[in-house]
Amino acid sequence: MAAAAITAATAAPASAATYRYDLKLTYLGTTYYDLQGAVPIDEWNDDYVAEDRFLADGNSYGLPVLNPRLNPGDQTSFSAALYTPDGPDVLDDSGFGNGGQVKWCVLAGIICTEGFNYVRSDLAEIRLRSWDTELLDAGLVEGGLLTYTFNLGYRSFLTTEIGSFDFKDRTANFTIDEVSVRDVSSVPVPASGALLLGAMGIFAARRRKNRA
């Protein structure tokens, strides 16, 4: 397992910043917490399900996982550009958002850009929130965990071809194998662009002089 590499010039600034994250991960599985369900046996009887923790990969109930193409132990990745505002713990009128923004986000081949209204990210951790439905947390160290909770509501209900279920949380878990972080808050103007801007300034100055 390669050593974690965090590429940034300085420690996380107190001011607003945008970071680009590229993480290599190992998928551990999708777990349902406080799972309840009823599976019909015949016209009159049901088989009841009650699990505190239920690993859903390969399950016989038809419960969806984050990405059905992945199996526990598979290698995958997380990439994102995340904007954290000044004073990230100051919430808006909703009591949930902080003005942060997920510019783009892909986890295990799944786009996760929409929905998050709270963003707190730096060189050490990532914390994303969306009311009670979506949460993403990662401590940015090799061997650490990235967890992504994707619920349907405060208490989630769903029906599959096998039965009807409800659960408290549904979380995809990953081990972090490698970390790369870059501060992309300001992108420098290429040399050619700087020369063009300078030439435009000289041209504008000459026009003003000629008019005078």
GROMACS .gro file of C-alpha atoms in nm, residues 100-206:
model
  107
  100GLY     CA    1  -2.013   2.552   0.101
  101GLN     CA    2  -2.024   2.396  -0.242
  102VAL     CA    3  -1.949   2.059  -0.397
  103LYS     CA    4  -1.825   2.174  -0.738
  104TRP     CA    5  -1.809   1.815  -0.857
  105CYS     CA    6  -1.779   1.477  -0.689
  106VAL     CA    7  -1.746   1.113  -0.800
  107LEU     CA    8  -1.736   0.824  -0.551
  108ALA     CA    9  -1.689   0.466  -0.667
  109GLY     CA   10  -1.814   0.558  -1.014
  110ILE     CA   11  -2.125   0.732  -0.875
  111ILE     CA   12  -2.176   1.108  -0.921
  112CYS     CA   13  -2.230   1.268  -0.578
  113THR     CA   14  -2.232   1.637  -0.673
  114GLU     CA   15  -2.595   1.723  -0.594
  115GLY     CA   16  -2.759   1.757  -0.258
  116PHE     CA   17  -2.491   1.860  -0.010
  117ASN     CA   18  -2.551   2.197   0.158
  118TYR     CA   19  -2.280   2.181   0.426
  119VAL     CA   20  -1.914   2.151   0.323
  120ARG     CA   21  -1.613   2.153   0.554
  121SER     CA   22  -1.294   2.028   0.394
  122ASP     CA   23  -0.920   2.089   0.434
  123LEU     CA   24  -0.594   1.894   0.429
  124ALA     CA   25  -0.698   1.676   0.723
  125GLU     CA   26  -1.063   1.583   0.669
  126ILE     CA   27  -1.376   1.602   0.457
  127ARG     CA   28  -1.723   1.654   0.603
  128LEU     CA   29  -2.027   1.686   0.373
  129ARG     CA   30  -2.388   1.704   0.488
  130SER     CA   31  -2.732   1.719   0.327
  131TRP     CA   32  -3.009   1.744   0.588
  132ASP     CA   33  -3.073   1.388   0.715
  133THR     CA   34  -3.023   1.207   0.386
  134GLU     CA   35  -2.657   1.227   0.279
  135LEU     CA   36  -2.335   1.238   0.481
  136LEU     CA   37  -1.977   1.188   0.366
  137ASP     CA   38  -1.686   1.177   0.612
  138ALA     CA   39  -1.319   1.104   0.558
  139GLY     CA   40  -1.009   1.141   0.772
  140LEU     CA   41  -0.737   1.198   0.514
  141VAL     CA   42  -0.476   0.947   0.629
  142GLU     CA   43  -0.364   0.620   0.478
  143GLY     CA   44  -0.559   0.340   0.644
  144GLY     CA   45  -0.838   0.577   0.747
  145LEU     CA   46  -1.203   0.542   0.656
  146LEU     CA   47  -1.432   0.715   0.410
  147THR     CA   48  -1.800   0.664   0.486
  148TYR     CA   49  -2.090   0.773   0.266
  149THR     CA   50  -2.442   0.755   0.409
  150PHE     CA   51  -2.718   0.779   0.149
  151ASN     CA   52  -3.063   0.761   0.304
  152LEU     CA   53  -3.408   0.832   0.165
  153GLY     CA   54  -3.525   1.036   0.464
  154TYR     CA   55  -3.507   1.056   0.842
  155ARG     CA   56  -3.640   0.698   0.843
  156SER     CA   57  -3.611   0.536   0.502
  157PHE     CA   58  -3.873   0.308   0.348
  158LEU     CA   59  -3.836   0.101   0.031
  159THR     CA   60  -4.001  -0.190  -0.144
  160THR     CA   61  -3.816  -0.449  -0.349
  161GLU     CA   62  -3.940  -0.748  -0.547
  162ILE     CA   63  -3.885  -0.955  -0.232
  163GLY     CA   64  -4.052  -0.747   0.037
  164SER     CA   65  -4.097  -0.414   0.218
  165PHE     CA   66  -3.824  -0.265   0.436
  166ASP     CA   67  -3.732   0.037   0.643
  167PHE     CA   68  -3.401   0.138   0.797
  168LYS     CA   69  -3.229   0.415   0.990
  169ASP     CA   70  -2.904   0.446   0.791
  170ARG     CA   71  -2.748   0.300   0.479
  171THR     CA   72  -2.372   0.353   0.454
  172ALA     CA   73  -2.104   0.257   0.201
  173ASN     CA   74  -1.768   0.209   0.373
  174PHE     CA   75  -1.419   0.237   0.226
  175THR     CA   76  -1.060   0.211   0.344
  176ILE     CA   77  -0.839   0.498   0.223
  177ASP     CA   78  -0.527   0.364   0.049
  178GLU     CA   79  -0.375   0.682  -0.096
  179VAL     CA   80  -0.445   1.054  -0.057
  180SER     CA   81  -0.373   1.350  -0.285
  181VAL     CA   82  -0.498   1.700  -0.200
  182ARG     CA   83  -0.436   2.025  -0.390
  183ASP     CA   84  -0.540   2.380  -0.308
  184VAL     CA   85  -0.704   2.507  -0.627
  185SER     CA   86  -0.856   2.822  -0.479
  186SER     CA   87  -0.674   3.041  -0.731
  187VAL     CA   88  -0.556   2.921  -1.069
  188PRO     CA   89  -0.264   3.130  -1.205
  189VAL     CA   90  -0.305   3.294  -1.545
  190PRO     CA   91  -0.082   3.121  -1.804
  191ALA     CA   92   0.215   3.323  -1.931
  192SER     CA   93   0.051   3.370  -2.271
  193GLY     CA   94  -0.262   3.500  -2.100
  194ALA     CA   95  -0.063   3.747  -1.893
  195LEU     CA   96   0.111   3.877  -2.206
  196LEU     CA   97  -0.224   3.917  -2.380
  197LEU     CA   98  -0.368   4.113  -2.087
  198GLY     CA   99  -0.059   4.337  -2.086
  199ALA     CA  100  -0.086   4.404  -2.458
  200MET     CA  101  -0.454   4.493  -2.423
  201GLY     CA  102  -0.367   4.738  -2.145
  202ILE     CA  103  -0.102   4.912  -2.362
  203PHE     CA  104  -0.346   4.931  -2.654
  204ALA     CA  105  -0.615   5.086  -2.434
  205ALA     CA  106  -0.368   5.342  -2.296
  206ARG     CA  107  -0.264   5.444  -2.650
   0.00000   0.00000   0.00000
